[in-house]
CSV table of C-alpha atoms and ligand atoms in Angstrom, one decimal:
chain,number,residue,atom,x,y,z
A,249,MET,CA,205.8,139.9,-179.6
A,250,THR,CA,206.2,142.8,-177.1
A,251,VAL,CA,209.5,144.3,-175.7
A,252,PRO,CA,209.1,142.4,-172.3
A,253,GLU,CA,208.5,139.2,-173.9
A,254,PHE,CA,211.5,139.6,-176.3
A,255,ARG,CA,213.6,140.5,-173.1
A,256,ARG,CA,212.4,137.4,-171.1
A,257,ARG,CA,213.5,135.3,-174.0
A,258,LYS,CA,217.2,135.5,-172.5
A,259,HIS,CA,216.1,132.6,-170.7
A,260,GLY,CA,213.9,130.7,-173.3
A,261,GLU,CA,214.0,129.7,-176.9
A,262,LYS,CA,216.6,131.5,-179.4
A,263,LEU,CA,215.4,134.7,-180.7
A,264,VAL,CA,214.9,135.2,-184.5
A,265,VAL,CA,215.1,138.6,-186.0
A,266,VAL,CA,215.0,139.5,-189.8
A,267,THR,CA,215.1,142.9,-191.4
A,268,ALA,CA,212.3,144.2,-193.6
A,269,TYR,CA,211.6,147.2,-195.3
A,270,ASP,CA,208.2,146.9,-197.0
A,271,ALA,CA,204.6,145.5,-196.5
A,272,LEU,CA,205.0,142.5,-199.0
A,273,PHE,CA,208.0,140.8,-197.1
A,274,THR,CA,206.6,141.7,-193.8
A,275,ARG,CA,203.5,139.7,-194.3
A,276,LEU,CA,205.9,136.8,-195.5
A,277,ILE,CA,207.9,137.1,-192.6
A,278,GLU,CA,205.4,137.0,-190.2
A,279,GLN,CA,203.7,134.0,-192.0
A,280,ALA,CA,206.9,132.0,-191.7
A,281,GLY,CA,206.4,132.6,-187.8
A,282,ILE,CA,209.2,135.1,-187.2
A,283,GLN,CA,208.2,137.2,-184.4
A,284,ALA,CA,210.7,140.4,-184.6
A,285,ILE,CA,211.5,142.6,-187.5
A,286,LEU,CA,214.1,145.2,-187.9
A,287,VAL,CA,213.8,147.9,-190.3
A,288,GLY,CA,217.5,148.2,-190.8
A,289,ASP,CA,219.4,151.1,-192.1
A,290,SER,CA,220.8,148.3,-194.1
A,291,LEU,CA,217.9,149.7,-196.6
A,292,GLY,CA,220.7,152.1,-197.9
A,293,VAL,CA,222.6,149.5,-199.2
A,294,VAL,CA,220.3,146.7,-200.2
A,295,VAL,CA,217.2,148.9,-201.3
A,296,GLN,CA,219.0,152.2,-202.2
A,297,GLY,CA,222.0,151.0,-203.9
A,298,GLN,CA,224.5,153.2,-201.7
A,299,ARG,CA,227.8,152.1,-200.7
A,300,ASP,CA,227.0,152.2,-197.0
A,301,THR,CA,224.2,153.2,-194.6
A,302,LEU,CA,225.7,156.9,-193.9
A,303,SER,CA,223.4,158.7,-196.1
A,304,VAL,CA,220.2,157.0,-195.0
A,305,THR,CA,217.8,159.9,-193.6
A,306,MET,CA,215.1,160.2,-190.8
A,307,GLU,CA,212.5,160.7,-193.7
A,308,ASP,CA,213.7,157.2,-195.4
A,309,MET,CA,213.5,155.4,-192.0
A,310,VAL,CA,209.9,156.9,-191.2
A,311,TYR,CA,208.8,155.9,-194.6
A,312,HIS,CA,210.0,152.2,-194.5
A,313,THR,CA,209.0,151.9,-191.0
A,314,ARG,CA,205.4,152.7,-192.1
A,315,LEU,CA,205.5,150.3,-194.8
A,316,VAL,CA,206.4,147.6,-192.5
A,317,THR,CA,204.2,148.5,-189.5
A,318,ARG,CA,201.2,148.8,-191.7
A,319,ALA,CA,201.6,145.3,-192.8
A,320,ARG,CA,202.6,144.1,-189.3
A,321,ARG,CA,200.2,142.0,-187.3
A,322,GLN,CA,202.1,140.4,-184.2
A,323,ALA,CA,205.8,140.9,-184.8
A,324,LEU,CA,207.9,143.2,-182.6
A,325,VAL,CA,208.9,146.1,-184.9
A,326,ILE,CA,212.3,147.7,-184.2
A,327,ALA,CA,213.5,150.8,-186.3
A,328,ASP,CA,217.1,151.8,-186.9
A,329,MET,CA,218.1,155.4,-186.0
A,330,PRO,CA,220.1,156.6,-189.0
A,331,PHE,CA,223.4,158.2,-188.8
A,332,MET,CA,223.3,161.8,-187.6
A,333,SER,CA,219.8,161.4,-186.1
A,334,TYR,CA,220.8,160.8,-182.5
A,335,GLN,CA,224.8,161.8,-182.5
A,336,VAL,CA,224.3,165.5,-182.2
A,337,SER,CA,222.3,165.8,-179.0
A,338,ARG,CA,220.1,164.1,-176.5
A,339,GLU,CA,217.1,166.4,-177.5
A,340,GLN,CA,217.4,165.4,-181.1
A,341,ALA,CA,218.0,161.6,-180.4
A,342,LEU,CA,214.7,162.0,-178.2
A,343,TYR,CA,212.7,163.8,-180.9
A,344,ASN,CA,214.0,161.3,-183.7
A,345,ALA,CA,213.4,158.3,-181.8
A,346,GLY,CA,209.7,159.7,-181.2
A,347,ARG,CA,209.1,159.9,-184.8
A,348,LEU,CA,209.9,156.3,-185.7
A,349,ILE,CA,207.5,155.3,-182.6
A,350,GLN,CA,204.7,157.2,-184.3
A,351,ALA,CA,205.5,155.9,-187.6
A,352,GLY,CA,204.6,152.4,-185.6
A,353,ALA,CA,207.8,151.1,-184.4
A,354,ALA,CA,207.7,149.4,-180.8
A,355,ALA,CA,211.3,150.5,-180.4
A,356,VAL,CA,214.5,151.7,-181.8
A,357,LYS,CA,218.1,150.7,-182.3
A,358,VAL,CA,221.3,152.6,-181.8
A,359,GLU,CA,224.9,152.0,-182.7
A,360,GLY,CA,227.7,152.3,-180.5
A,361,GLY,CA,228.8,152.1,-176.8
A,362,GLY,CA,229.8,154.5,-174.4
A,363,ALA,CA,229.0,157.5,-176.5
A,364,VAL,CA,225.4,156.9,-176.6
A,365,VAL,CA,224.6,155.6,-173.4
A,366,ASP,CA,223.2,158.9,-172.2
A,367,ARG,CA,220.8,159.0,-175.3
A,368,VAL,CA,219.7,155.4,-174.7
A,369,HIS,CA,219.0,156.6,-170.9
A,370,ALA,CA,217.1,159.8,-172.1
A,371,MET,CA,214.9,157.5,-174.6
A,372,THR,CA,214.2,154.8,-172.1
A,373,ALA,CA,213.0,157.2,-169.4
A,374,MET,CA,210.7,158.7,-171.9
A,375,GLY,CA,209.3,155.2,-172.6
A,376,ILE,CA,211.0,154.6,-175.8
A,377,PRO,CA,212.6,150.8,-175.7
A,378,VAL,CA,216.1,150.8,-177.2
A,379,MET,CA,218.0,148.1,-178.8
A,380,GLY,CA,221.9,148.6,-178.7
A,381,HIS,CA,224.3,147.6,-181.4
A,382,LEU,CA,228.0,146.7,-180.6
A,383,GLY,CA,230.9,145.3,-182.6
A,384,MET,CA,231.2,146.1,-186.4
A,385,THR,CA,228.6,149.0,-186.3
A,386,PRO,CA,228.2,149.9,-189.9
A,387,GLN,CA,227.9,153.6,-189.0
A,388,PHE,CA,231.2,153.7,-188.0
A,389,VAL,CA,232.8,152.3,-191.3
A,390,ASN,CA,235.2,155.1,-191.8
A,391,GLN,CA,236.4,154.8,-188.4
A,392,PHE,CA,237.0,151.2,-188.8
A,393,GLY,CA,238.5,151.7,-192.3
A,394,GLY,CA,236.0,149.2,-193.8
A,395,TYR,CA,233.8,146.5,-192.6
A,396,LYS,CA,236.2,144.5,-190.3
A,397,VAL,CA,235.9,142.1,-187.4
A,398,GLN,CA,236.1,144.0,-184.1
A,399,GLY,CA,237.0,142.6,-180.7
A,400,LYS,CA,239.8,140.7,-181.7
A,401,ASP,CA,242.3,141.4,-179.0
A,402,ASP,CA,241.7,141.3,-175.2
A,403,ALA,CA,241.6,145.0,-174.9
A,404,GLN,CA,238.6,145.6,-177.5
A,405,ALA,CA,236.7,142.4,-175.9
A,406,SER,CA,236.9,144.0,-172.7
A,407,VAL,CA,235.6,147.4,-174.0
A,408,LEU,CA,232.7,145.6,-175.7
A,409,CYS,CA,231.7,144.0,-172.4
A,410,THR,CA,232.0,147.3,-170.5
A,411,ASP,CA,229.7,148.8,-173.1
A,412,ALA,CA,227.4,146.2,-173.1
A,413,ARG,CA,226.9,146.5,-169.4
A,414,ALA,CA,226.6,150.4,-169.6
A,415,LEU,CA,223.9,150.0,-172.3
A,416,GLU,CA,221.9,147.6,-169.9
A,417,GLN,CA,222.0,150.2,-167.3
A,418,ALA,CA,221.0,152.8,-169.4
A,419,GLY,CA,217.7,150.8,-170.1
A,420,ALA,CA,218.6,148.8,-173.3
A,421,PHE,CA,216.2,145.9,-173.7
A,422,SER,CA,218.5,143.9,-176.0
A,423,LEU,CA,221.9,144.3,-178.0
A,424,VAL,CA,222.9,143.3,-181.4
A,425,LEU,CA,226.4,142.0,-181.7
A,426,GLU,CA,227.7,142.3,-185.1
A,427,ALA,CA,231.0,140.7,-186.7
A,428,MET,CA,233.0,139.7,-183.6
A,429,PRO,CA,234.8,136.4,-182.5
A,430,ALA,CA,232.3,133.7,-181.1
A,431,ALA,CA,234.0,133.6,-177.8
A,432,VAL,CA,234.0,137.4,-177.3
A,433,ALA,CA,230.1,137.4,-178.3
A,434,GLN,CA,229.7,134.6,-175.6
A,435,SER,CA,231.5,136.7,-172.9
A,436,VAL,CA,229.4,139.6,-173.8
A,437,THR,CA,226.2,137.4,-173.9
A,438,GLN,CA,227.2,136.3,-170.1
A,439,ALA,CA,228.0,139.7,-168.9
A,440,VAL,CA,224.5,141.0,-169.5
A,441,SER,CA,221.0,139.9,-168.5
A,442,ILE,CA,219.3,141.2,-171.6
A,443,PRO,CA,219.2,139.0,-174.8
A,444,THR,CA,222.2,139.5,-177.5
A,445,ILE,CA,221.2,139.2,-181.0
A,446,GLY,CA,224.0,138.1,-183.2
A,447,ILE,CA,225.1,138.8,-186.6
A,448,GLY,CA,228.5,137.2,-187.4
A,449,ALA,CA,229.0,136.7,-183.8
A,450,GLY,CA,228.8,133.2,-183.5
A,451,PRO,CA,226.4,130.6,-181.9
A,452,HIS,CA,226.4,131.8,-178.5
A,453,CYS,CA,224.2,134.8,-178.6
A,454,ASP,CA,220.3,134.5,-177.6
A,455,GLY,CA,219.3,135.1,-181.1
A,456,GLN,CA,220.3,135.8,-184.5
A,457,VAL,CA,219.7,138.3,-187.2
A,458,LEU,CA,220.1,138.5,-190.8
A,459,VAL,CA,219.4,141.2,-193.6
A,460,LEU,CA,216.5,139.7,-195.4
A,461,TYR,CA,218.0,140.1,-199.0
A,462,ASP,CA,221.0,138.3,-197.9
A,463,LEU,CA,219.2,135.3,-196.3
A,464,LEU,CA,217.1,135.2,-199.6
A,465,GLY,CA,220.1,135.3,-201.9
A,466,LEU,CA,218.7,138.4,-203.5
A,467,PHE,CA,221.6,140.6,-202.8
A,468,ASP,CA,225.0,139.2,-204.2
A,469,GLU,CA,227.2,142.3,-204.4
A,470,PHE,CA,228.9,141.8,-201.1
A,471,VAL,CA,228.1,138.6,-199.2
A,472,PRO,CA,230.2,138.6,-195.7
A,473,LYS,CA,231.2,135.3,-194.4
A,474,PHE,CA,228.4,135.1,-191.8
A,475,VAL,CA,225.7,135.2,-194.4
A,476,LYS,CA,224.0,131.9,-195.1
A,477,PRO,CA,221.7,132.0,-198.2
A,478,TYR,CA,218.5,130.0,-197.5
A,479,ALA,CA,217.5,130.5,-200.9
A,480,HIS,CA,218.6,131.7,-204.2
A,481,LEU,CA,216.1,134.3,-205.4
A,482,ARG,CA,218.4,136.2,-207.5
A,483,THR,CA,218.8,133.6,-209.8
A,484,ASP,CA,215.0,132.6,-210.0
A,485,ALA,CA,214.2,136.4,-210.6
A,486,LEU,CA,216.9,136.6,-213.3
A,487,GLN,CA,215.3,133.6,-215.2
A,488,ALA,CA,211.8,134.6,-214.7
A,489,LEU,CA,212.6,138.0,-216.4
A,490,ARG,CA,214.6,136.5,-219.0
A,491,CYS,CA,211.8,134.0,-219.9
A,492,PHE,CA,209.5,137.0,-220.1
A,493,LYS,CA,211.5,139.1,-222.3
A,494,ASP,CA,212.0,135.9,-224.8
A,495,GLU,CA,208.2,135.0,-224.6
A,496,VAL,CA,207.2,138.6,-225.5
A,497,GLU,CA,209.9,138.8,-228.3
A,498,ARG,CA,208.8,135.4,-229.5
A,499,GLN,CA,205.1,136.3,-229.4
A,500,ARG,CA,204.4,133.6,-227.0
A,501,PHE,CA,203.1,135.9,-224.2
A,502,PRO,CA,200.2,136.7,-224.0
A,503,THR,CA,198.1,133.6,-225.0
A,504,ASP,CA,194.4,133.4,-224.9
A,505,THR,CA,194.9,132.3,-221.4
A,506,GLU,CA,196.1,135.7,-220.4
A,507,SER,CA,193.7,137.7,-222.7
A,508,TYR,CA,190.2,139.1,-222.1
A,509,GLN,CA,187.7,137.5,-224.7
B,817,KIV,O1,220.7,147.7,-190.7
B,817,KIV,C1,220.6,146.5,-190.3
B,817,KIV,O2,220.1,145.6,-191.1
B,817,KIV,C2,221.4,146.1,-189.1
B,817,KIV,C3,221.3,144.6,-189.1
B,817,KIV,C4,222.7,144.0,-189.8
B,817,KIV,C5,221.6,144.3,-187.6
B,817,KIV,O3,221.7,146.8,-188.4
């Protein structure tokens, strides 16, 4: 999957995007036929155990992007730009986006509307494809006072449409729409000619993204309404670990089968 192919899917089959942070899951995602992977800064929460994504660094993102791109065969890899890697200046944004591309990503993602438009323009002008991210943007968690649905009133919904058009004009090839009423996401989707990828934004987006550990049922500390667990791997993992402990303690493992003679 390339950026132009992804963009063309606005008028085709729904796009499926999943987050990944390492090589093992990247291989599994590709085996499942999923063609786009987001190295999300959600790794701050699900991998690093932080309360939010704000402490994720460029070094973290470069490291995890390398793990993913080392295993990737065909999928489009998009890497999140972490908090404070693009906010300070256009120059810093460009430099840091370049680092993620050098780590193997084909595109980067930035959060926010009007304030990041000039960053998006600078990056795309230099050949770095950019995905935008509007709505409940986790890097704004303190400003929002928590992880709250955005775009609930007409004024907010209209700002979302304006921001979406501005990001498209600046060169963004796609937009993530997070936690907003389905009707608002539908309006934003109709307002732009680039694909929208929803997460908690209803069924009218051009594609959907979920955090891998959420969809596998591995992370259950905080499960938003929009998450559907398609497996319950946490339960399976717990059961396996308890069995291992039990068998070692009762001297049932290892047996001859697992021993060298
Ligand atoms: O960091 C992330 O995983 C994301 C998705 C939730 C869209 O930004």
